[in-house]
Amino acid sequence: MTQRRLGRRDAFRLGGVSALGAFLAACGVEGKGGKPQASVAPDAVEKFWAGKAKNGKLDFANWPLYMDPKKPELKKFTAQTGIQVNYQEVIQEMGPWFAKVQPQLSAAQPIGYDLMVITNSIQFGQFRSGGFLAPLDHSKLPNYAANAAKSYANESFDPGNVFSIPWASGITGIAYDAKKTGREITSLADLWDPAFKGKVGMFSDTQELANFGLLALGLKPGESDEAAWKKAAAKLREQKDAGMVRNYYDQSYVDALGKGEVWLTQAWSGDIFQKNVSDGTDFKFIIPSEGGTIWTDNMTIPITAANPVDAITLMDFFYEVENAATLAEYINYVCPVPAAQAQIKEHAAAATGEDKASLNGIAASPLVFPGEADYAKLHYYVDFNTAEQQQAFQNIFQPITLS
């Protein structure tokens, strides 16, 4: 239940990620105007689902380490429905995954999977605009309607959840060792503080790096343009030239923090929670006063799925409160079912020893169940409408991490 689940974000790379419009919209965080809106013809849902029936099986493509290896939820699902699930951890990065399945989807051929978890990214837009995602029949999603945070209907990348519903999400902020810093960390400005020269960790992922450069200047990543990127790059170059940055890290930032090589660092929420639980550390994670960012992964059905009814049945299964709770207890990322928090507290009340403490920690953690004040400080990622924009962005920020 409390095994360390590092790795999801290690696989997560630059992909023009949007943010989780779900809670952001509810908390007044506005995205960039003119984003493409997900839409389908009025009769598209009826046409796709007409004549579809349960086949008793489905193939599920997900990211590594995004479910308990013992798969208790899938075993429960099969016991309840009779549907057998072939679960495969085959998605490592969004770009290669899209490139792998696009030829079959373009040819209207099955890709071998009925359900896939994909990140809000430029590839999500390509899946959508290519007509590669099945429109969801929300009459088959009663648990989602009843238990998901209502603001999920306002997702900027898929308004109305036409093609997707969330699997999990996470926050990018600052983690630090208070024993080393000697004071609380509250601001992005702390990452530029000469008191921490050589003890600051930043991400090698240019998307994440750029976000903090923009936010440090009071600019919203989701509304930024090339001129803003250049200003942010100059700010980040200033930090580097001053000798503030120990290194630009991938997932290894967690170990660097643990070894004391860095005292404060860019960090992903789930990683820090898991590190503290598994290793007994007491690292702090904060959303800076200037703001942080949030990303989400989403369950979708390929348009050529052989078993879409089985797939949408499983999607809805994970929005039963009990199932959402047990999944959150393992993966420790932001849970899209608010009522799961109370359910985890019930599990804690019935547990003993370390399990009791762990479950209480999960239920109380703002890294798993952020409050409205937390969401109010979260922002959209830089959004790319074209490959040319994405390349320009890379050309501006990548030299900072490589030179």
Coordinates of C-alpha atoms in Angstrom, one line a residue:
M1 CA 0.0 0.0 0.0
T2 CA 2.8 2.4 0.8
Q3 CA 5.5 1.2 -1.7
R4 CA 7.4 3.9 -3.4
R5 CA 5.8 4.6 -6.8
L6 CA 8.5 6.7 -8.5
G7 CA 8.7 6.6 -12.3
R8 CA 5.5 8.1 -13.8
R9 CA 7.0 11.5 -14.1
D10 CA 10.3 10.1 -15.2
A11 CA 8.4 9.0 -18.3
F12 CA 6.6 12.3 -18.7
R13 CA 8.4 14.5 -21.2
L14 CA 7.8 17.7 -23.1
G15 CA 4.5 17.5 -24.9
G16 CA 2.9 21.0 -24.8
V17 CA 1.0 20.0 -21.7
S18 CA -2.1 21.9 -20.8
A19 CA -3.2 22.0 -17.2
L20 CA -6.0 20.4 -15.3
G21 CA -8.9 22.7 -16.2
A22 CA -11.0 20.6 -13.9
F23 CA -10.3 22.4 -10.7
L24 CA -8.6 25.4 -12.2
A25 CA -11.7 26.6 -13.8
A26 CA -13.6 26.3 -10.6
C27 CA -11.0 28.3 -8.8
G28 CA -10.8 31.1 -11.3
V29 CA -7.6 30.2 -13.1
E30 CA -8.1 31.2 -16.7
G31 CA -6.4 29.6 -19.7
K32 CA -5.3 31.1 -23.0
G33 CA -8.1 32.2 -25.2
G34 CA -8.6 30.5 -28.6
K35 CA -7.7 27.0 -27.5
P36 CA -9.3 24.3 -29.7
Q37 CA -12.5 23.1 -28.3
A38 CA -13.3 19.4 -28.3
S39 CA -16.6 18.8 -30.2
V40 CA -18.4 16.2 -32.2
A41 CA -21.4 16.1 -34.4
P42 CA -24.7 15.9 -32.4
D43 CA -25.3 12.3 -33.5
A44 CA -21.7 11.1 -33.2
V45 CA -22.2 9.5 -29.8
E46 CA -25.3 7.6 -30.9
K47 CA -23.6 6.5 -34.1
F48 CA -20.5 5.2 -32.4
W49 CA -22.2 3.3 -29.6
A50 CA -25.2 1.9 -31.6
G51 CA -25.1 -1.9 -31.6
K52 CA -22.0 -2.0 -29.3
A53 CA -22.2 -4.7 -26.6
K54 CA -20.1 -6.1 -23.7
N55 CA -17.6 -8.7 -24.9
G56 CA -16.3 -9.8 -21.6
K57 CA -12.7 -8.6 -22.2
L58 CA -10.6 -5.5 -22.8
D59 CA -7.0 -4.4 -23.3
F60 CA -5.8 -1.5 -21.2
A61 CA -2.7 0.6 -22.0
N62 CA -1.3 2.7 -19.2
W63 CA 2.0 4.2 -17.9
P64 CA 4.4 2.3 -15.7
L65 CA 3.8 2.1 -11.9
Y66 CA 0.3 3.7 -12.1
M67 CA -1.4 0.8 -10.3
D68 CA -0.6 -1.6 -7.5
P69 CA 1.2 -4.5 -9.3
K70 CA -1.2 -6.9 -7.6
K71 CA -4.0 -5.1 -9.4
P72 CA -6.6 -5.5 -6.7
E73 CA -9.0 -3.1 -8.4
L74 CA -8.9 -5.1 -11.7
K75 CA -9.5 -8.3 -9.8
K76 CA -12.5 -6.8 -8.1
F77 CA -13.7 -5.4 -11.5
T78 CA -13.6 -8.9 -13.0
A79 CA -15.3 -10.5 -10.1
Q80 CA -18.1 -7.9 -10.3
T81 CA -18.6 -7.8 -14.1
G82 CA -17.0 -10.9 -15.5
I83 CA -14.9 -8.7 -17.8
Q84 CA -11.2 -9.9 -18.1
V85 CA -8.6 -7.1 -18.3
N86 CA -5.3 -7.4 -20.1
Y87 CA -3.4 -4.6 -18.4
Q88 CA -0.2 -3.4 -20.0
E89 CA 2.3 -0.7 -18.9
V90 CA 3.3 0.2 -22.5
I91 CA 3.1 4.0 -22.6
Q92 CA 6.4 5.7 -21.8
E93 CA 6.2 9.0 -23.6
M94 CA 3.3 10.7 -25.4
G95 CA 5.2 11.5 -28.6
P96 CA 6.4 8.0 -29.3
W97 CA 3.0 6.5 -28.2
F98 CA 1.2 8.7 -30.7
A99 CA 3.7 7.9 -33.5
K100 CA 3.2 4.2 -32.7
V101 CA -0.6 4.1 -33.0
Q102 CA -1.3 6.9 -35.5
P103 CA -0.8 4.8 -38.6
Q104 CA -3.3 2.1 -37.5
L105 CA -5.8 4.8 -36.4
S106 CA -5.4 6.7 -39.6
A107 CA -6.2 3.4 -41.5
A108 CA -9.2 2.8 -39.2
Q109 CA -7.5 -0.3 -37.8
P110 CA -7.4 -1.5 -34.1
I111 CA -4.3 -0.6 -32.1
G112 CA -4.6 -3.6 -29.8
Y113 CA -6.0 -1.6 -26.9
D114 CA -9.5 -0.5 -25.9
L115 CA -8.5 1.9 -23.2
M116 CA -5.5 4.2 -23.0
V117 CA -4.3 6.8 -20.5
I118 CA -3.0 9.9 -22.3
T119 CA -1.6 13.2 -21.0
N120 CA -3.0 16.6 -21.8
S121 CA -0.5 17.4 -24.5
I122 CA 0.0 18.4 -28.1
Q123 CA -0.6 14.7 -28.8
F124 CA -3.9 14.8 -27.0
G125 CA -4.9 17.5 -29.5
Q126 CA -3.6 15.4 -32.3
F127 CA -5.6 12.4 -31.1
R128 CA -8.7 14.6 -30.9
S129 CA -8.3 16.5 -34.2
G130 CA -7.5 13.3 -36.1
G131 CA -10.8 11.8 -35.0
F132 CA -8.9 9.0 -33.2
L133 CA -10.8 9.2 -29.9
A134 CA -14.3 7.7 -29.4
P135 CA -16.9 10.2 -28.1
L136 CA -18.0 9.0 -24.6
D137 CA -21.6 7.9 -23.9
H138 CA -22.1 9.6 -20.5
S139 CA -25.2 7.5 -19.9
K140 CA -22.7 4.7 -19.3
L141 CA -20.7 6.8 -16.7
P142 CA -23.1 7.2 -13.7
N143 CA -20.3 7.0 -11.1
Y144 CA -18.4 9.7 -12.9
A145 CA -21.5 11.9 -12.9
A146 CA -22.1 11.3 -9.3
N147 CA -18.6 11.4 -7.8
A148 CA -16.2 13.4 -10.0
A149 CA -15.5 17.0 -9.0
K150 CA -18.1 18.9 -11.0
S151 CA -15.5 21.3 -12.4
Y152 CA -14.1 18.5 -14.5
A153 CA -16.7 19.4 -17.1
N154 CA -14.8 22.6 -17.7
E155 CA -11.5 21.1 -18.8
S156 CA -10.0 23.4 -21.4
F157 CA -8.5 20.6 -23.4
D158 CA -11.7 18.6 -23.5
P159 CA -14.7 20.7 -22.4
G160 CA -17.7 18.6 -21.4
N161 CA -15.5 15.5 -21.2
V162 CA -16.4 14.6 -24.7
F163 CA -13.5 12.2 -25.2
S164 CA -11.9 11.7 -21.7
I165 CA -12.2 11.5 -18.0
P166 CA -9.2 11.9 -15.6
W167 CA -7.2 9.1 -14.2
A168 CA -5.0 11.1 -11.9
S169 CA -3.1 14.4 -11.8
G170 CA -0.1 16.0 -10.1
I171 CA 1.4 19.3 -9.1
T172 CA 4.8 20.9 -9.8
G173 CA 6.1 23.0 -6.9
I174 CA 9.1 23.2 -4.6
A175 CA 10.4 20.5 -2.3
Y176 CA 13.0 21.3 0.4
D177 CA 14.8 20.0 3.5
A178 CA 14.0 22.5 6.3
K179 CA 16.9 21.2 8.3
K180 CA 19.3 22.3 5.5
T181 CA 17.6 25.6 4.5
G182 CA 17.2 26.7 8.1
R183 CA 13.9 28.5 7.2
E184 CA 10.6 27.9 5.5
I185 CA 10.6 28.2 1.7
T186 CA 7.6 30.1 0.3
S187 CA 8.5 31.7 -3.0
L188 CA 10.1 31.0 -6.3
A189 CA 12.5 33.8 -5.4
D190 CA 14.0 31.4 -2.9
L191 CA 15.4 29.4 -5.9
W192 CA 17.4 32.6 -6.8
D193 CA 18.5 33.3 -3.2
P194 CA 22.3 33.5 -2.9
A195 CA 22.0 31.8 0.5
F196 CA 21.4 28.6 -1.4
K197 CA 24.1 28.9 -4.0
G198 CA 24.9 25.5 -5.5
K199 CA 22.2 23.8 -3.5
V200 CA 19.2 24.4 -5.8
G201 CA 17.8 21.7 -8.1
M202 CA 15.9 22.6 -11.3
F203 CA 14.3 20.3 -13.8
S204 CA 16.0 19.3 -17.1
D205 CA 12.5 19.0 -18.6
T206 CA 12.4 22.3 -20.5
Q207 CA 8.6 22.6 -20.1
E208 CA 8.8 22.4 -16.3
L209 CA 11.9 24.7 -16.2
A210 CA 10.2 27.3 -18.4
N211 CA 7.1 27.3 -16.2
F212 CA 9.1 28.4 -13.2
G213 CA 11.0 31.1 -15.2
L214 CA 7.7 32.5 -16.4
L215 CA 6.0 32.4 -13.0
A216 CA 9.0 34.0 -11.3
L217 CA 8.3 37.0 -13.6
G218 CA 4.6 37.1 -12.8
L219 CA 3.7 35.6 -16.2
K220 CA 1.1 32.9 -16.8
P221 CA 2.6 30.0 -18.7
G222 CA -0.7 29.2 -20.4
E223 CA -0.9 32.7 -21.8
S224 CA 2.7 33.2 -22.8
D225 CA 4.3 33.8 -26.2
E226 CA 7.8 33.8 -27.6
A227 CA 8.6 37.2 -26.2
A228 CA 7.7 36.0 -22.8
W229 CA 9.7 32.8 -23.2
K230 CA 12.8 34.8 -24.0
K231 CA 12.4 36.9 -20.8
A232 CA 11.9 33.7 -18.8
A233 CA 15.0 32.2 -20.4
A234 CA 17.0 35.2 -19.4
K235 CA 15.8 34.9 -15.8
L236 CA 16.7 31.3 -15.7
R237 CA 20.1 32.0 -17.3
E238 CA 20.7 34.6 -14.5
Q239 CA 20.1 31.9 -11.9
K240 CA 22.5 29.5 -13.6
D241 CA 25.2 32.1 -14.2
A242 CA 25.1 33.0 -10.5
G243 CA 26.0 29.4 -9.6
M244 CA 22.6 28.8 -7.9
V245 CA 21.8 25.5 -9.7
R246 CA 23.5 22.3 -8.6
N247 CA 22.1 20.4 -11.5
Y248 CA 19.2 20.1 -13.9
Y249 CA 17.5 16.9 -12.9
D250 CA 15.2 14.2 -14.2
Q251 CA 13.6 11.9 -11.6
S252 CA 17.0 11.7 -9.9
Y253 CA 16.2 15.0 -8.1
V254 CA 14.6 12.9 -5.4
D255 CA 17.8 11.1 -4.6
A256 CA 19.8 14.4 -4.8
L257 CA 17.4 15.9 -2.2
G258 CA 17.7 12.7 0.0
K259 CA 21.5 12.8 -0.1
G260 CA 21.7 16.5 0.7
E261 CA 23.2 17.5 -2.6
V262 CA 20.4 20.0 -3.0
W263 CA 18.4 21.7 -0.3
L264 CA 15.5 22.9 -2.3
T265 CA 14.4 21.8 -5.8
Q266 CA 11.6 21.8 -8.3
A267 CA 9.5 18.8 -7.5
W268 CA 6.5 16.7 -8.4
S269 CA 4.0 16.3 -5.6
G270 CA 3.5 12.6 -5.7
D271 CA 7.2 11.9 -5.6
I272 CA 7.7 13.8 -2.4
F273 CA 4.8 12.3 -0.6
Q274 CA 6.0 8.8 -1.6
K275 CA 9.6 9.6 -0.5
N276 CA 8.5 10.7 2.9
V277 CA 6.3 7.6 3.4
S278 CA 8.8 5.0 2.1
D279 CA 12.0 6.4 3.5
G280 CA 10.8 8.2 6.6
T281 CA 12.1 11.6 5.5
D282 CA 10.4 14.9 6.3
F283 CA 10.8 16.9 3.2
K284 CA 8.4 19.8 2.7
F285 CA 6.4 20.4 -0.5
I286 CA 4.9 23.8 -1.3
I287 CA 3.1 25.6 -4.1
P288 CA 5.1 28.8 -4.3
S289 CA 3.4 32.1 -3.6
E290 CA 3.8 33.0 -7.3
G291 CA 2.1 29.8 -8.3
G292 CA 2.8 26.3 -9.5
T293 CA 1.5 24.1 -12.3
I294 CA -0.7 21.1 -12.6
W295 CA -1.0 18.3 -15.2
T296 CA -3.4 15.4 -15.7
D297 CA -3.6 12.0 -17.3
N298 CA -6.9 10.9 -18.9
M299 CA -8.7 7.7 -19.7
T300 CA -9.7 7.6 -23.4
I301 CA -11.1 5.0 -25.8
P302 CA -9.5 4.7 -29.3
I303 CA -12.1 5.1 -32.1
T304 CA -11.2 1.6 -33.4
A305 CA -11.5 -0.2 -30.0
A306 CA -12.8 -3.7 -30.3
N307 CA -14.3 -3.7 -26.8
P308 CA -15.5 -0.1 -26.1
V309 CA -18.4 -1.1 -23.8
D310 CA -16.1 -3.1 -21.6
A311 CA -13.6 -0.2 -21.6
I312 CA -16.2 2.5 -20.6
T313 CA -17.5 0.1 -17.9
L314 CA -14.0 0.0 -16.4
M315 CA -13.6 3.8 -16.7
D316 CA -16.8 4.3 -14.6
F317 CA -15.7 1.6 -12.1
F318 CA -12.7 3.8 -11.1
Y319 CA -15.2 6.5 -10.1
E320 CA -16.8 4.4 -7.5
V321 CA -15.6 6.0 -4.3
E322 CA -14.1 2.9 -2.8
N323 CA -12.1 2.1 -6.0
A324 CA -10.9 5.7 -6.3
A325 CA -9.8 5.6 -2.7
T326 CA -7.8 2.4 -3.0
L327 CA -6.1 3.6 -6.2
A328 CA -5.2 6.9 -4.5
E329 CA -3.8 5.0 -1.5
Y330 CA -1.3 3.4 -3.9
I331 CA -0.3 6.0 -6.4
N332 CA -0.5 9.0 -4.1
Y333 CA -1.3 11.5 -6.9
V334 CA -4.2 14.0 -7.0
C335 CA -7.4 12.1 -6.8
P336 CA -10.3 13.3 -9.0
V337 CA -13.0 11.9 -6.6
P338 CA -13.3 14.2 -3.6
A339 CA -15.4 11.7 -1.6
A340 CA -12.4 9.3 -1.7
Q341 CA -10.8 11.4 1.1
A342 CA -13.5 10.4 3.6
Q343 CA -13.3 6.8 2.4
I344 CA -9.5 6.7 3.1
K345 CA -10.2 8.1 6.6
E346 CA -12.6 5.2 7.1
H347 CA -9.9 2.8 6.0
A348 CA -7.5 4.4 8.4
A349 CA -9.9 4.1 11.3
A350 CA -10.1 0.3 10.7
A351 CA -6.3 -0.1 10.3
T352 CA -3.5 -0.4 12.9
G353 CA 0.1 0.5 13.2
E354 CA 2.0 1.8 10.2
D355 CA -0.9 1.2 7.8
K356 CA -3.1 3.4 10.0
A357 CA -0.5 6.2 10.1
S358 CA 0.1 5.9 6.3
L359 CA -3.6 6.1 5.5
N360 CA -4.2 9.1 7.7
G361 CA -1.3 10.8 6.1
I362 CA -2.7 10.2 2.6
A363 CA -6.2 11.4 3.6
A364 CA -4.7 14.6 5.1
S365 CA -2.2 15.3 2.4
P366 CA -2.8 18.4 0.2
L367 CA -0.6 16.5 -2.4
V368 CA -3.4 14.0 -2.8
F369 CA -6.4 16.1 -1.9
P370 CA -5.5 19.8 -2.5
G371 CA -7.8 22.5 -1.1
E372 CA -9.3 25.3 -3.0
A373 CA -6.6 27.7 -1.9
D374 CA -4.0 25.4 -3.4
Y375 CA -5.9 25.1 -6.7
A376 CA -6.2 28.9 -6.9
K377 CA -2.4 29.1 -7.2
L378 CA -2.1 26.5 -10.0
H379 CA -1.6 27.4 -13.7
Y380 CA -1.8 26.1 -17.2
Y381 CA 1.3 24.9 -18.9
V382 CA 2.6 26.6 -22.0
D383 CA 0.3 25.6 -24.8
F384 CA 1.6 24.9 -28.4
N385 CA -0.7 25.2 -31.3
T386 CA 1.9 24.2 -33.9
A387 CA 5.0 22.2 -34.1
E388 CA 6.9 25.3 -35.1
Q389 CA 6.0 27.0 -31.8
Q390 CA 7.1 23.9 -29.9
Q391 CA 10.4 23.9 -31.7
A392 CA 11.0 27.6 -31.0
F393 CA 10.3 27.0 -27.4
Q394 CA 12.8 24.2 -27.3
N395 CA 15.4 26.4 -29.0
I396 CA 15.0 29.0 -26.3
F397 CA 15.1 26.9 -23.2
Q398 CA 17.1 23.8 -24.0
P399 CA 20.5 25.6 -24.2
I400 CA 20.1 26.5 -20.5
T401 CA 20.1 22.8 -19.5
L402 CA 22.8 21.7 -21.9
S403 CA 25.4 24.4 -21.9

